[in-house]
Amino acid sequence: MFVTNEGPILHADLDAFYASVEQRDDPRLRGRPVIVGGGVVLAASYEAKALGVRTAMGGVQARRLCPHAVVVPPRMSVYSAASKAVFEVFRQTTPVVEGVSIDEAFLDVGGLRRIAGRPSEIAVRLRAEVLAQVGLPITVGVARTKFLAKVASGVAKPDGLLVVPPDRELEFLHPLPVERLWGVGKVTSAKLRERGIRTVRQVAQLPEADLVSLLGPGAGRHLHALALGRDPRPVQPGRRRRSVGSQRALGRRRRTMSELDEILVSIVDRLARRLRGASRVCRTVVLRMRFADFTRATRSRTLPESTDHTETLLSAARSLLEVAQSLIYDCGLTLLGLSFANLDDRGAVQLALPLALDDLPDLASRAAAHGTDRPPIDLTSSRPPGRLPAPEPKALDAAMDTVRDRFGSAAVTRAALLHHDAGMEMPMLPD
Ligand SMILES: [Mg+2]
């Protein structure tokens, strides 16, 4: 095939990442089925995948499918170091890198043609560099859009390279099963297959209105566009952050729960604003503590849905502080930190009915009940309970953000914080 033109986007995805790291570091594991994680499969080598083992499968089922597998415990710090090294190779390739996860990224190489060659040549070099510098196999898809590049790498796995030229996109895409379309999970796949729709071509041939009535407006339009090869999203660098965090050193003096709550409120306010500023939403709230004897502990809570609402995030943070209360009394807290983890782009959130502020104490008590049978504390309520009509939380957050953008962070503050100075806040240190 003579390639006249190529898309500028690479999707690079390490193959069976954790398992490949284990095979890299222990030659005895090479060529053998390897399962990382015992209770639940965190990763499986291609030799194990060939026998039906899948990520997130229960360990018992995995060992039944693959009795000769070598099961190894995960070494997260080693994987994290390998990921950093691979992303370093990505950034040596192009400045426009958008991390998707620990082992996967989009690279825009459109501007590099004159200095670095055609995208397919860049992809060949990238694969060779990752192997030479980090010792891991990586698959790369090359296409005009992110979606097609990702589909291409999925098809080319493992240890492969696939280029989808712009004039052959639909020829490549249409014979594929519908499950290759972004966003088609079990539920959507079942709905489509019930109607006899098995391939991307069949999706493309349906009128958009039919897809909308079958799947709803969001998913219907999304799939219609993808099936026709339309995906306008650019590669956005700097999107790799999976969490934002902040922490406050407390010194040796014992703090009351009410003081700790005030600190928590100010951290949540600031982090939630950063989240909204970056158009991200958070699903998991993590409370980090360090004690007088320098031991550390964390408590986390995963929300039913991703959000950027200050009050929702604060309720979760307060419930964690409440859960940790006896630990704090016993061990003497010297540092209080909070991170918002499990971040996603705001556009990816399923539309939910906005929570009324009045629902939130209920959310907090439900969340707290999960970890303790004591009711949650509400030490410093920032509003008079039940007196004012509750404003729509998104509108409140947006109004606060606007005022602070114009007049500075100190312009609007919660009543609970008025008698406090800004305090000493440090950026979150990596674990
Ligand atoms: Mg991968």
CSV table of C-alpha atoms in Angstrom, one decimal, residues 74-264:
chain,number,residue,atom,x,y,z
A,74,PRO,CA,2.0,-6.2,42.1
A,75,ARG,CA,5.0,-3.9,42.4
A,76,MET,CA,3.3,-0.5,41.9
A,77,SER,CA,6.4,1.6,42.5
A,78,VAL,CA,8.2,-0.3,39.7
A,79,TYR,CA,5.3,0.2,37.3
A,80,SER,CA,5.1,3.9,38.2
A,81,ALA,CA,8.8,4.3,37.4
A,82,ALA,CA,8.5,2.5,34.1
A,83,SER,CA,5.5,4.7,33.2
A,84,LYS,CA,7.5,7.8,33.9
A,85,ALA,CA,10.4,6.6,31.7
A,86,VAL,CA,7.9,5.8,28.9
A,87,PHE,CA,6.3,9.2,29.1
A,88,GLU,CA,9.8,10.7,29.0
A,89,VAL,CA,10.2,9.0,25.6
A,90,PHE,CA,6.8,10.3,24.5
A,91,ARG,CA,7.9,13.9,25.4
A,92,GLN,CA,11.2,13.4,23.6
A,93,THR,CA,9.1,12.6,20.6
A,94,THR,CA,6.8,15.6,20.7
A,95,PRO,CA,5.8,18.3,23.2
A,96,VAL,CA,2.1,17.6,22.5
A,97,VAL,CA,1.4,14.5,24.7
A,98,GLU,CA,-1.9,13.8,26.4
A,99,GLY,CA,-1.7,11.0,28.9
A,100,VAL,CA,-4.8,8.8,29.1
A,101,SER,CA,-3.6,6.5,31.8
A,102,ILE,CA,-0.5,5.1,33.4
A,103,ASP,CA,0.4,3.2,30.2
A,104,GLU,CA,-1.4,5.0,27.4
A,105,ALA,CA,-1.1,8.4,25.6
A,106,PHE,CA,-2.0,10.4,22.5
A,107,LEU,CA,0.8,12.2,20.7
A,108,ASP,CA,0.3,14.9,18.1
A,109,VAL,CA,3.2,14.8,15.7
A,110,GLY,CA,1.5,16.9,13.0
A,111,GLY,CA,3.9,19.7,13.3
A,112,LEU,CA,7.0,17.5,13.2
A,113,ARG,CA,6.9,16.4,9.6
A,114,ARG,CA,9.8,18.5,8.4
A,115,ILE,CA,12.2,17.8,11.3
A,116,ALA,CA,11.2,14.3,12.3
A,117,GLY,CA,9.7,12.7,9.2
A,118,ARG,CA,6.3,11.1,8.5
A,119,PRO,CA,4.1,10.0,11.4
A,120,SER,CA,4.6,6.4,10.5
A,121,GLU,CA,8.4,6.9,10.7
A,122,ILE,CA,8.0,8.6,14.0
A,123,ALA,CA,5.9,5.7,15.3
A,124,VAL,CA,8.5,3.2,14.2
A,125,ARG,CA,11.2,5.1,16.1
A,126,LEU,CA,9.0,5.6,19.1
A,127,ARG,CA,8.4,1.8,19.5
A,128,ALA,CA,12.2,1.2,19.1
A,129,GLU,CA,13.0,3.9,21.7
A,130,VAL,CA,10.5,2.5,24.3
A,131,LEU,CA,12.0,-1.0,23.8
A,132,ALA,CA,15.6,0.3,24.0
A,133,GLN,CA,15.2,2.7,26.9
A,134,VAL,CA,12.6,1.0,29.0
A,135,GLY,CA,12.6,-2.6,27.8
A,136,LEU,CA,8.8,-2.8,27.1
A,137,PRO,CA,6.7,-3.6,24.1
A,138,ILE,CA,4.3,-0.9,23.0
A,139,THR,CA,1.7,-0.7,20.3
A,140,VAL,CA,1.1,2.4,18.2
A,141,GLY,CA,-1.9,3.4,16.1
A,142,VAL,CA,-1.5,6.3,13.7
A,143,ALA,CA,-4.5,8.2,12.3
A,144,ARG,CA,-6.1,11.6,11.6
A,145,THR,CA,-8.2,11.5,14.7
A,146,LYS,CA,-7.8,10.4,18.3
A,147,PHE,CA,-10.6,7.9,18.0
A,148,LEU,CA,-9.2,6.2,14.9
A,149,ALA,CA,-5.7,6.2,16.3
A,150,LYS,CA,-7.0,4.4,19.4
A,151,VAL,CA,-9.0,1.9,17.4
A,152,ALA,CA,-5.9,1.3,15.3
A,153,SER,CA,-3.7,0.5,18.3
A,154,GLY,CA,-6.4,-1.8,19.7
A,155,VAL,CA,-6.5,-3.7,16.4
A,156,ALA,CA,-2.7,-3.8,16.1
A,157,LYS,CA,-2.0,-5.2,19.6
A,158,PRO,CA,0.3,-6.7,20.8
A,159,ASP,CA,3.6,-5.3,19.8
A,160,GLY,CA,2.2,-3.8,16.6
A,161,LEU,CA,2.0,-0.7,14.5
A,162,LEU,CA,-1.0,0.3,12.3
A,163,VAL,CA,-1.4,3.3,10.1
A,164,VAL,CA,-4.9,4.4,9.0
A,165,PRO,CA,-4.5,6.7,6.0
A,166,PRO,CA,-7.2,9.4,5.8
A,167,ASP,CA,-8.5,8.2,2.5
A,168,ARG,CA,-9.1,4.7,3.8
A,169,GLU,CA,-10.6,5.4,7.2
A,170,LEU,CA,-14.1,4.0,6.6
A,171,GLU,CA,-12.7,1.0,4.8
A,172,PHE,CA,-10.8,0.3,8.0
A,173,LEU,CA,-13.5,1.2,10.5
A,174,HIS,CA,-16.7,-0.2,9.0
A,175,PRO,CA,-16.0,-4.0,9.2
A,176,LEU,CA,-15.1,-3.7,12.9
A,177,PRO,CA,-17.6,-4.9,15.6
A,178,VAL,CA,-19.6,-2.1,17.3
A,179,GLU,CA,-17.7,-2.8,20.5
A,180,ARG,CA,-14.7,-1.0,19.0
A,181,LEU,CA,-16.7,2.3,19.1
A,182,TRP,CA,-15.7,4.5,22.0
A,183,GLY,CA,-18.4,4.4,24.7
A,184,VAL,CA,-20.0,1.1,23.6
A,185,GLY,CA,-20.0,-1.0,26.8
A,186,LYS,CA,-22.0,-4.0,27.7
A,187,VAL,CA,-25.4,-2.2,27.9
A,188,THR,CA,-25.1,-0.3,24.6
A,189,SER,CA,-23.6,-3.3,22.8
A,190,ALA,CA,-26.6,-5.5,23.9
A,191,LYS,CA,-29.1,-2.8,22.8
A,192,LEU,CA,-27.5,-2.6,19.4
A,193,ARG,CA,-27.1,-6.4,18.9
A,194,GLU,CA,-30.8,-6.9,19.9
A,195,ARG,CA,-31.6,-4.8,16.8
A,196,GLY,CA,-29.2,-6.9,14.7
A,197,ILE,CA,-26.5,-4.2,14.6
A,198,ARG,CA,-23.2,-5.9,14.9
A,199,THR,CA,-20.7,-3.8,12.8
A,200,VAL,CA,-19.7,-0.2,12.7
A,201,ARG,CA,-20.9,-0.1,9.1
A,202,GLN,CA,-24.4,-0.9,10.3
A,203,VAL,CA,-24.3,1.9,12.8
A,204,ALA,CA,-23.1,4.3,10.1
A,205,GLN,CA,-26.0,3.3,7.9
A,206,LEU,CA,-28.6,4.1,10.5
A,207,PRO,CA,-30.2,7.6,10.5
A,208,GLU,CA,-29.0,9.6,13.4
A,209,ALA,CA,-32.6,9.9,14.6
A,210,ASP,CA,-32.9,6.2,15.0
A,211,LEU,CA,-29.7,6.0,17.0
A,212,VAL,CA,-31.0,8.8,19.2
A,213,SER,CA,-34.3,7.1,19.9
A,214,LEU,CA,-32.5,3.8,20.6
A,215,LEU,CA,-29.7,5.2,22.9
A,216,GLY,CA,-30.7,8.7,23.9
A,217,PRO,CA,-29.4,12.0,22.4
A,218,GLY,CA,-25.9,12.0,23.9
A,219,ALA,CA,-24.9,8.5,23.0
A,220,GLY,CA,-26.8,8.4,19.8
A,221,ARG,CA,-25.1,11.5,18.3
A,222,HIS,CA,-21.8,10.4,19.6
A,223,LEU,CA,-21.9,7.0,18.0
A,224,HIS,CA,-23.3,8.4,14.8
A,225,ALA,CA,-20.3,10.8,14.5
A,226,LEU,CA,-17.7,8.1,15.4
A,227,ALA,CA,-19.1,5.6,12.9
A,228,LEU,CA,-18.6,8.2,10.2
A,229,GLY,CA,-15.1,8.8,11.3
A,230,ARG,CA,-15.8,12.2,12.8
A,231,ASP,CA,-14.0,13.1,16.0
A,232,PRO,CA,-12.9,16.7,16.3
A,233,ARG,CA,-11.1,16.4,19.7
A,234,PRO,CA,-7.5,17.7,19.6
A,235,VAL,CA,-4.7,16.1,21.6
A,236,GLN,CA,-4.6,18.2,24.8
A,237,PRO,CA,-1.3,18.1,26.6
A,238,GLY,CA,-1.1,18.4,30.4
A,239,ARG,CA,-4.2,16.3,30.9
A,240,ARG,CA,-2.4,13.5,32.6
A,241,ARG,CA,-3.1,14.6,36.1
A,242,ARG,CA,-5.1,12.0,37.9
A,243,SER,CA,-5.4,13.9,41.1
A,244,VAL,CA,-5.1,17.3,42.7
A,245,GLY,CA,-4.1,17.7,46.3
A,246,SER,CA,-3.1,20.1,49.0
A,247,GLN,CA,-1.9,19.7,52.6
A,248,ARG,CA,-1.4,21.7,55.7
A,249,ALA,CA,1.2,21.3,58.3
A,250,LEU,CA,-0.3,21.7,61.8
A,251,GLY,CA,2.7,21.8,64.1
A,252,ARG,CA,2.7,20.0,67.4
A,253,ARG,CA,-0.2,21.8,69.0
A,254,ARG,CA,-3.4,19.8,69.4
A,255,ARG,CA,-6.2,21.0,67.2
A,256,THR,CA,-9.8,20.8,68.0
A,257,MET,CA,-12.1,19.0,65.6
A,258,SER,CA,-13.6,22.4,64.8
A,259,GLU,CA,-10.3,23.9,63.9
A,260,LEU,CA,-9.6,20.9,61.7
A,261,ASP,CA,-12.9,21.3,60.0
A,262,GLU,CA,-12.1,24.9,59.2
A,263,ILE,CA,-8.8,23.9,57.6
A,264,LEU,CA,-10.6,21.2,55.6
